[in-house]
PDB file of C-alpha atoms in Angstrom:
ATOM      1  CA  MET A 597       8.038  64.231 -18.371  1.00 53.00           C
ATOM      2  CA  SER A 598       4.485  64.255 -17.022  1.00 59.00           C
ATOM      3  CA  GLU A 599       3.619  64.068 -13.332  1.00 59.00           C
ATOM      4  CA  ALA A 600       2.056  60.624 -13.842  1.00 56.00           C
ATOM      5  CA  GLN A 601       5.217  59.256 -15.474  1.00 56.00           C
ATOM      6  CA  THR A 602       7.341  60.686 -12.680  1.00 57.00           C
ATOM      7  CA  ARG A 603       5.133  59.012 -10.071  1.00 57.00           C
ATOM      8  CA  ASN A 604       5.309  55.637 -11.894  1.00 57.00           C
ATOM      9  CA  ASN A 605       9.098  55.846 -12.085  1.00 54.00           C
ATOM     10  CA  LYS A 606       9.318  56.527  -8.349  1.00 50.00           C
ATOM     11  CA  ILE A 607       7.102  53.508  -7.621  1.00 59.00           C
ATOM     12  CA  LYS A 608       9.229  51.272  -9.850  1.00 55.00           C
ATOM     13  CA  THR A 609      12.412  52.545  -8.188  1.00 59.00           C
ATOM     14  CA  PHE A 610      10.926  51.913  -4.733  1.00 51.00           C
ATOM     15  CA  ILE A 611       9.865  48.344  -5.657  1.00 64.00           C
ATOM     16  CA  GLY A 612      13.310  47.675  -7.131  1.00 53.00           C
ATOM     17  CA  CYS A 613      14.967  48.829  -3.909  1.00 56.00           C
ATOM     18  CA  ILE A 614      12.700  46.550  -1.851  1.00 59.00           C
ATOM     19  CA  ILE A 615      13.544  43.544  -4.046  1.00 56.00           C
ATOM     20  CA  ALA A 616      17.270  44.294  -3.922  1.00 47.00           C
ATOM     21  CA  ALA A 617      17.196  44.743  -0.142  1.00 47.00           C
ATOM     22  CA  THR A 618      15.259  41.495   0.292  1.00 49.00           C
ATOM     23  CA  PHE A 619      17.720  39.657  -1.931  1.00 40.00           C
ATOM     24  CA  PHE A 620      20.780  40.892  -0.030  1.00 42.00           C
ATOM     25  CA  TRP A 621      19.094  40.147   3.292  1.00 43.00           C
ATOM     26  CA  LEU A 622      18.294  36.610   2.146  1.00 44.00           C
ATOM     27  CA  MET A 623      21.858  36.054   0.947  1.00 43.00           C
ATOM     28  CA  ASN A 624      23.189  37.261   4.289  1.00 48.00           C
ATOM     29  CA  VAL A 625      20.823  35.002   6.211  1.00 44.00           C
ATOM     30  CA  LEU A 626      21.617  31.911   4.122  1.00 44.00           C
ATOM     31  CA  ASN A 627      25.356  32.377   4.615  1.00 51.00           C
ATOM     32  CA  LYS A 628      25.043  32.303   8.395  1.00 51.00           C
ATOM     33  CA  ASP A 629      25.645  29.123  10.406  1.00 58.00           C
ATOM     34  CA  ASN A 630      24.031  27.432  13.421  1.00 65.00           C
ATOM     35  CA  TYR A 631      20.469  27.341  12.173  1.00 64.00           C
ATOM     36  CA  ALA A 632      18.395  24.356  13.331  1.00 67.00           C
ATOM     37  CA  ILE A 633      15.247  23.024  11.655  1.00 71.00           C
ATOM     38  CA  LYS A 634      13.182  19.844  11.484  1.00 75.00           C
ATOM     39  CA  ILE A 635      12.868  18.252   8.058  1.00 76.00           C
ATOM     40  CA  ASN A 636      10.909  15.285   6.760  1.00 78.00           C
ATOM     41  CA  TYR A 637      13.120  12.886   4.865  1.00 81.00           C
ATOM     42  CA  PRO A 638      12.108   9.829   2.779  1.00 84.00           C
ATOM     43  CA  LEU A 639      12.531   6.487   4.546  1.00 87.00           C
ATOM     44  CA  ARG A 640      12.567   2.974   3.093  1.00 89.00           C
ATOM     45  CA  ILE A 641      12.125  -0.079   5.322  1.00 91.00           C
ATOM     46  CA  GLU A 642      13.820  -3.227   4.004  1.00 92.00           C
ATOM     47  CA  TYR A 643      12.828  -6.702   5.218  1.00 93.00           C
ATOM     48  CA  ASP A 644      12.414 -10.226   3.861  1.00 93.00           C
ATOM     49  CA  GLN A 645       9.198  -9.761   1.882  1.00 92.00           C
ATOM     50  CA  GLN A 646       9.094 -13.444   0.938  1.00 92.00           C
ATOM     51  CA  ALA A 647       8.868 -14.584   4.554  1.00 94.00           C
ATOM     52  CA  PHE A 648       7.169 -11.746   6.458  1.00 95.00           C
ATOM     53  CA  VAL A 649       4.173  -9.400   6.238  1.00 94.00           C
ATOM     54  CA  PRO A 650       3.945  -5.987   7.973  1.00 94.00           C
ATOM     55  CA  MET A 651       0.791  -5.889  10.107  1.00 92.00           C
ATOM     56  CA  GLN A 652       0.566  -2.083   9.959  1.00 89.00           C
ATOM     57  CA  PRO A 653       1.654   0.531   7.393  1.00 88.00           C
ATOM     58  CA  LEU A 654       5.400   1.115   7.440  1.00 89.00           C
ATOM     59  CA  PRO A 655       6.630   4.705   7.914  1.00 86.00           C
ATOM     60  CA  LYS A 656       7.676   6.312   4.622  1.00 86.00           C
ATOM     61  CA  ARG A 657       9.249   9.479   6.038  1.00 84.00           C
ATOM     62  CA  VAL A 658      11.266  10.356   9.111  1.00 83.00           C
ATOM     63  CA  SER A 659      11.493  13.692  10.956  1.00 82.00           C
ATOM     64  CA  VAL A 660      15.081  14.793  11.590  1.00 80.00           C
ATOM     65  CA  ASN A 661      16.356  17.795  13.555  1.00 77.00           C
ATOM     66  CA  VAL A 662      19.463  19.156  11.826  1.00 74.00           C
ATOM     67  CA  SER A 663      21.578  22.275  12.081  1.00 73.00           C
ATOM     68  CA  GLY A 664      24.017  24.023   9.744  1.00 66.00           C
ATOM     69  CA  ASP A 665      24.310  26.960   7.392  1.00 61.00           C
ATOM     70  CA  GLY A 666      21.309  28.362   5.584  1.00 54.00           C
ATOM     71  CA  TRP A 667      22.257  27.114   2.115  1.00 55.00           C
ATOM     72  CA  SER A 668      22.634  23.492   3.199  1.00 55.00           C
ATOM     73  CA  LEU A 669      19.407  23.590   5.164  1.00 54.00           C
ATOM     74  CA  LEU A 670      17.573  25.104   2.202  1.00 55.00           C
ATOM     75  CA  GLN A 671      18.841  22.336  -0.064  1.00 59.00           C
ATOM     76  CA  LYS A 672      17.769  19.536   2.282  1.00 55.00           C
ATOM     77  CA  SER A 673      14.452  21.005   3.399  1.00 54.00           C
ATOM     78  CA  TRP A 674      13.081  22.391   0.115  1.00 50.00           C
ATOM     79  CA  LEU A 675      14.843  20.303  -2.496  1.00 50.00           C
ATOM     80  CA  ASN A 676      14.552  16.802  -1.017  1.00 53.00           C
ATOM     81  CA  PHE A 677      11.565  15.705  -3.136  1.00 47.00           C
ATOM     82  CA  ASN A 678      13.918  13.542  -5.233  1.00 54.00           C
ATOM     83  CA  ALA A 679      16.390  12.771  -2.461  1.00 66.00           C
ATOM     84  CA  MET A 680      17.769   9.279  -1.996  1.00 76.00           C
ATOM     85  CA  PRO A 681      15.773   7.631   0.843  1.00 82.00           C
ATOM     86  CA  VAL A 682      17.536   6.498   3.967  1.00 85.00           C
ATOM     87  CA  THR A 683      17.260   2.702   4.158  1.00 88.00           C
ATOM     88  CA  TYR A 684      16.600   0.943   7.437  1.00 89.00           C
ATOM     89  CA  LYS A 685      17.062  -2.848   7.349  1.00 90.00           C
ATOM     90  CA  VAL A 686      14.979  -5.034   9.638  1.00 90.00           C
ATOM     91  CA  LEU A 687      17.097  -8.164  10.131  1.00 88.00           C
ATOM     92  CA  ASN A 688      14.738 -10.051  12.473  1.00 89.00           C
ATOM     93  CA  PRO A 689      11.178  -8.923  11.655  1.00 89.00           C
ATOM     94  CA  ASN A 690       9.496 -11.328  14.087  1.00 84.00           C
ATOM     95  CA  GLN A 691      11.585  -9.887  16.937  1.00 84.00           C
ATOM     96  CA  SER A 692      11.561  -6.201  15.957  1.00 81.00           C
ATOM     97  CA  SER A 693       8.843  -4.026  17.512  1.00 83.00           C
ATOM     98  CA  TYR A 694      10.378  -0.619  16.805  1.00 83.00           C
ATOM     99  CA  ILE A 695      12.989   1.187  14.720  1.00 84.00           C
ATOM    100  CA  ASN A 696      16.271   1.772  16.523  1.00 82.00           C
ATOM    101  CA  SER A 697      16.581   5.574  16.399  1.00 79.00           C
ATOM    102  CA  THR A 698      20.325   5.467  17.177  1.00 81.00           C
ATOM    103  CA  THR A 699      21.033   3.228  14.196  1.00 82.00           C
ATOM    104  CA  LEU A 700      18.792   5.361  12.008  1.00 82.00           C
ATOM    105  CA  THR A 701      20.540   8.568  13.152  1.00 81.00           C
ATOM    106  CA  ASP A 702      23.925   7.114  12.175  1.00 82.00           C
ATOM    107  CA  GLN A 703      22.605   6.232   8.713  1.00 81.00           C
ATOM    108  CA  ILE A 704      21.076   9.671   8.180  1.00 79.00           C
ATOM    109  CA  THR A 705      24.304  11.368   9.287  1.00 79.00           C
ATOM    110  CA  SER A 706      26.153   9.698   6.418  1.00 78.00           C
ATOM    111  CA  LEU A 707      23.646  11.243   3.971  1.00 74.00           C
ATOM    112  CA  PHE A 708      23.998  14.758   5.437  1.00 73.00           C
ATOM    113  CA  PRO A 709      27.739  15.484   5.157  1.00 72.00           C
ATOM    114  CA  ASN A 710      27.274  19.280   5.335  1.00 70.00           C
ATOM    115  CA  LEU A 711      24.852  19.260   8.276  1.00 71.00           C
ATOM    116  CA  ARG A 712      24.826  18.205  11.899  1.00 73.00           C
ATOM    117  CA  VAL A 713      22.135  15.658  12.732  1.00 76.00           C
ATOM    118  CA  ASN A 714      20.998  16.491  16.247  1.00 78.00           C
ATOM    119  CA  TYR A 715      18.387  13.798  16.716  1.00 77.00           C
ATOM    120  CA  VAL A 716      15.648  11.800  15.022  1.00 80.00           C
ATOM    121  CA  VAL A 717      12.069  12.465  16.073  1.00 74.00           C
ATOM    122  CA  ALA A 718      10.932   8.981  17.072  1.00 59.00           C
ATOM    123  CA  ASP A 719       7.147   9.319  17.012  1.00 57.00           C
ATOM    124  CA  THR A 720       6.011   6.713  14.428  1.00 61.00           C
ATOM    125  CA  PHE A 721       8.619   4.000  14.815  1.00 78.00           C
ATOM    126  CA  GLU A 722       6.517   1.013  15.860  1.00 83.00           C
ATOM    127  CA  LEU A 723       6.913  -2.155  13.800  1.00 88.00           C
ATOM    128  CA  SER A 724       4.820  -5.300  13.681  1.00 91.00           C
ATOM    129  CA  PHE A 725       5.519  -8.283  11.423  1.00 94.00           C
ATOM    130  CA  GLU A 726       4.127 -11.790  11.093  1.00 94.00           C
ATOM    131  CA  ARG A 727       5.441 -14.749   9.189  1.00 94.00           C
ATOM    132  CA  LYS A 728       3.904 -15.153   5.742  1.00 95.00           C
ATOM    133  CA  LEU A 729       1.942 -18.329   5.111  1.00 95.00           C
ATOM    134  CA  ARG A 730       0.576 -19.769   1.871  1.00 95.00           C
ATOM    135  CA  LYS A 731      -2.475 -22.003   1.820  1.00 95.00           C
ATOM    136  CA  ILE A 732      -4.030 -23.898  -1.088  1.00 97.00           C
ATOM    137  CA  ILE A 733      -7.805 -24.131  -0.768  1.00 96.00           C
ATOM    138  CA  PRO A 734     -10.021 -26.339  -2.981  1.00 96.00           C
ATOM    139  CA  ILE A 735     -13.234 -24.874  -4.453  1.00 95.00           C
ATOM    140  CA  ARG A 736     -16.382 -26.989  -4.452  1.00 94.00           C
ATOM    141  CA  VAL A 737     -19.945 -26.290  -5.590  1.00 94.00           C
ATOM    142  CA  ASP A 738     -22.707 -26.991  -3.090  1.00 93.00           C
ATOM    143  CA  SER A 739     -24.613 -29.263  -5.450  1.00 91.00           C
ATOM    144  CA  LEU A 740     -27.361 -30.104  -2.940  1.00 90.00           C
ATOM    145  CA  SER A 741     -28.442 -26.461  -2.810  1.00 90.00           C
ATOM    146  CA  ILE A 742     -28.794 -26.017  -6.594  1.00 93.00           C
ATOM    147  CA  ASN A 743     -32.407 -25.119  -7.336  1.00 95.00           C
ATOM    148  CA  MET A 744     -33.699 -26.971 -10.420  1.00 93.00           C
ATOM    149  CA  ARG A 745     -37.053 -26.496 -12.109  1.00 93.00           C
ATOM    150  CA  GLU A 746     -39.353 -29.438 -11.503  1.00 92.00           C
ATOM    151  CA  GLY A 747     -38.707 -32.143 -14.049  1.00 92.00           C
ATOM    152  CA  TYR A 748     -35.109 -31.080 -14.780  1.00 94.00           C
ATOM    153  CA  VAL A 749     -31.854 -32.587 -13.529  1.00 93.00           C
ATOM    154  CA  ILE A 750     -28.114 -31.974 -13.790  1.00 93.00           C
ATOM    155  CA  SER A 751     -26.885 -34.318 -16.507  1.00 93.00           C
ATOM    156  CA  SER A 752     -23.109 -33.730 -16.414  1.00 94.00           C
ATOM    157  CA  VAL A 753     -20.193 -33.184 -14.117  1.00 94.00           C
ATOM    158  CA  ILE A 754     -20.219 -29.789 -12.393  1.00 95.00           C
ATOM    159  CA  ASN A 755     -17.156 -27.956 -13.682  1.00 96.00           C
ATOM    160  CA  VAL A 756     -15.372 -25.417 -11.489  1.00 95.00           C
ATOM    161  CA  SER A 757     -12.476 -23.309 -12.751  1.00 95.00           C
ATOM    162  CA  PRO A 758     -10.194 -22.765 -10.989  1.00 95.00           C
ATOM    163  CA  SER A 759     -10.738 -25.707  -8.678  1.00 95.00           C
ATOM    164  CA  LEU A 760      -7.959 -24.494  -6.347  1.00 96.00           C
ATOM    165  CA  ILE A 761      -6.967 -21.037  -5.132  1.00 95.00           C
ATOM    166  CA  SER A 762      -3.925 -19.888  -3.184  1.00 95.00           C
ATOM    167  CA  VAL A 763      -3.910 -17.292  -0.420  1.00 95.00           C
ATOM    168  CA  ASP A 764      -0.809 -15.592   0.988  1.00 95.00           C
ATOM    169  CA  GLY A 765      -0.722 -13.497   4.122  1.00 94.00           C
ATOM    170  CA  PRO A 766      -0.039 -13.313   7.849  1.00 95.00           C
ATOM    171  CA  MET A 767      -0.113 -16.685   9.567  1.00 94.00           C
ATOM    172  CA  SER A 768      -2.788 -15.675  12.085  1.00 93.00           C
ATOM    173  CA  ILE A 769      -5.218 -14.733   9.295  1.00 93.00           C
ATOM    174  CA  ILE A 770      -4.456 -17.561   6.870  1.00 94.00           C
ATOM    175  CA  GLN A 771      -4.889 -20.215   9.562  1.00 93.00           C
ATOM    176  CA  SER A 772      -8.417 -18.926  10.226  1.00 92.00           C
ATOM    177  CA  TYR A 773      -9.513 -19.595   6.628  1.00 92.00           C
ATOM    178  CA  PRO A 774     -11.529 -22.763   5.843  1.00 92.00           C
ATOM    179  CA  ASP A 775      -9.946 -25.868   4.355  1.00 94.00           C
ATOM    180  CA  THR A 776     -12.588 -25.946   1.608  1.00 95.00           C
ATOM    181  CA  ILE A 777     -14.634 -23.144   0.060  1.00 94.00           C
ATOM    182  CA  ARG A 778     -18.149 -24.058  -1.068  1.00 93.00           C
ATOM    183  CA  ILE A 779     -19.828 -22.055  -3.826  1.00 93.00           C
ATOM    184  CA  SER A 780     -23.597 -21.641  -3.897  1.00 93.00           C
ATOM    185  CA  VAL A 781     -25.378 -21.264  -7.236  1.00 95.00           C
ATOM    186  CA  PRO A 782     -27.770 -18.308  -6.772  1.00 93.00           C
ATOM    187  CA  THR A 783     -30.014 -18.971  -9.803  1.00 93.00           C
ATOM    188  CA  SER A 784     -33.362 -20.601  -9.069  1.00 93.00           C
ATOM    189  CA  LYS A 785     -35.516 -22.966 -11.173  1.00 94.00           C
ATOM    190  CA  ILE A 786     -32.714 -23.823 -13.578  1.00 93.00           C
ATOM    191  CA  GLN A 787     -33.864 -25.583 -16.760  1.00 94.00           C
ATOM    192  CA  ASN A 788     -31.067 -24.746 -19.240  1.00 95.00           C
ATOM    193  CA  ASN A 789     -27.366 -25.517 -19.362  1.00 96.00           C
ATOM    194  CA  TYR A 790     -25.640 -23.393 -16.754  1.00 96.00           C
ATOM    195  CA  ASP A 791     -22.406 -21.370 -17.151  1.00 95.00           C
ATOM    196  CA  GLU A 792     -21.721 -18.381 -14.943  1.00 95.00           C
ATOM    197  CA  THR A 793     -18.833 -16.598 -13.233  1.00 96.00           C
ATOM    198  CA  LEU A 794     -19.480 -16.422  -9.508  1.00 95.00           C
ATOM    199  CA  PRO A 795     -17.690 -14.520  -6.739  1.00 94.00           C
ATOM    200  CA  ILE A 796     -15.776 -16.535  -4.178  1.00 92.00           C
ATOM    201  CA  PRO A 797     -17.336 -16.043  -0.726  1.00 88.00           C
ATOM    202  CA  PHE A 798     -14.083 -15.189   0.936  1.00 83.00           C
ATOM    203  CA  PRO A 799     -13.259 -12.697   3.709  1.00 82.00           C
ATOM    204  CA  MET A 800     -11.076 -10.033   2.091  1.00 82.00           C
ATOM    205  CA  SER A 801      -8.169  -8.404   3.893  1.00 88.00           C
ATOM    206  CA  PRO A 802      -5.646  -5.825   2.619  1.00 90.00           C
ATOM    207  CA  LEU A 803      -2.942  -8.015   4.184  1.00 93.00           C
ATOM    208  CA  VAL A 804      -3.899 -11.102   2.157  1.00 94.00           C
ATOM    209  CA  GLU A 805      -3.147 -11.858  -1.491  1.00 93.00           C
ATOM    210  CA  ILE A 806      -5.637 -14.162  -3.195  1.00 94.00           C
ATOM    211  CA  SER A 807      -4.947 -15.791  -6.554  1.00 94.00           C
ATOM    212  CA  HIS A 808      -8.563 -15.570  -7.790  1.00 93.00           C
ATOM    213  CA  LYS A 809     -11.661 -13.691  -6.685  1.00 92.00           C
ATOM    214  CA  ASP A 810     -14.143 -15.417  -9.035  1.00 95.00           C
ATOM    215  CA  VAL A 811     -14.764 -18.944 -10.333  1.00 96.00           C
ATOM    216  CA  TYR A 812     -16.421 -20.209 -13.478  1.00 96.00           C
ATOM    217  CA  VAL A 813     -19.150 -22.800 -12.855  1.00 96.00           C
ATOM    218  CA  SER A 814     -20.841 -24.824 -15.601  1.00 96.00           C
ATOM    219  CA  PHE A 815     -22.964 -27.946 -15.975  1.00 96.00           C
ATOM    220  CA  GLU A 816     -25.452 -29.433 -18.400  1.00 95.00           C
ATOM    221  CA  VAL A 817     -29.173 -29.780 -17.721  1.00 95.00           C
ATOM    222  CA  ALA A 818     -31.649 -32.313 -19.091  1.00 94.00           C
ATOM    223  CA  GLN A 819     -35.376 -32.801 -18.725  1.00 91.00           C
ATOM    224  CA  PHE A 820     -36.335 -35.798 -16.643  1.00 82.00           C
ATOM    225  CA  LEU A 821     -39.311 -37.471 -18.311  1.00 73.00           C
ATOM    226  CA  GLY A 822     -39.726 -40.386 -15.896  1.00 61.00           C
ATOM    227  CA  ASP A 823     -41.823 -43.490 -16.543  1.00 55.00           C
ATOM    228  CA  GLN A 824     -44.933 -43.068 -18.637  1.00 48.00           C
ATOM    229  CA  LYS A 825     -47.876 -45.438 -18.026  1.00 48.00           C
ATOM    230  CA  GLU A 826     -49.913 -46.830 -20.909  1.00 44.00           C
ATOM    231  CA  GLU A 827     -53.641 -46.195 -20.742  1.00 42.00           C
TER     232      GLU A 827
END
């Protein structure tokens, strides 16, 4: 056997010993008890979505300090990407301003039968809800502001579709919206039949659901000849 082959075999043997030693050390560590770590666990907030709107993003994960043996901690900390979320029910959203950490700890404990839940890290537990309100708002075209070419007039009914929109959201925001939305036709010197889709001039909010963002406006145009005098 050449000197180079002997050296390569020694290196392979050394690496194998390191891997084996690391493996046995890891097994020994994982079998020990009384380790404590903080893990992030999925959280689902349940509330009456038909009647209330959260005014700020709801927490989706909760930090939990747990202790136990190495294997159980490894399973919960590294393999919880598909774990069943802990569900926290908000029974009175308009009266709840925070998550009760004691109640949440009790629920998490039932999901961690092989671990001891020491405490929940309550750092993002603020809640804010408002009652949901729906409002139906009519859409109208501001006909007086339509700019027609001289000698031309609107010769039909001004059609608007949809003529009504619905908005759903927090009461404080919905109540600030107008009772009627007026659409302005931006085209100037109109002389042909008009049919365009126009955006609704409406203040957008991520907390508000609006049934339509555009309306279709159409009307017919005719030339106004007026009275002609005989010479």
